[in-house]
Amino acid sequence: MENSVIDIKGDLLLVPEVTLALETRKGTRPSFSEAASPDLGKILFDDLSNKLRETHDKLEVGIFGADMEIKLINDGPVTFLFKSSDSK
């Protein structure tokens, strides 16, 4: 974890994932009340992918709103979930 993705010339995979914003503390069904609206979510996702393209040549981007199947092989001891305290 001493080198950045730029240092190792690594690839990035950016996948929109609404289930990361699920609330599961109440009831038997998950709530999406903390998730951004689909329109705002697409704007934020597109903004992030455009920013990443400015500095990363090896970027693959999923399709917002699509039903996608991905396979992930982690190379390392951790997977990071980034959350901004400014979100909402």
mmCIF file of C-alpha atoms in Angstrom, residues 34 83-88:
data_model
loop_
_atom_site.group_PDB
_atom_site.id
_atom_site.type_symbol
_atom_site.label_atom_id
_atom_site.label_comp_id
_atom_site.label_asym_id
_atom_site.label_seq_id
_atom_site.Cartn_x
_atom_site.Cartn_y
_atom_site.Cartn_z
ATOM 1 C CA GLU A 34 -30.041 7.944 1.690
ATOM 2 C CA LYS A 83 -17.464 8.140 1.522
ATOM 3 C CA SER A 84 -17.601 11.897 1.710
ATOM 4 C CA SER A 85 -18.969 13.598 4.796
ATOM 5 C CA ASP A 86 -20.197 16.309 2.420
ATOM 6 C CA SER A 87 -22.487 13.917 0.534
ATOM 7 C CA LYS A 88 -26.299 14.197 0.547
#
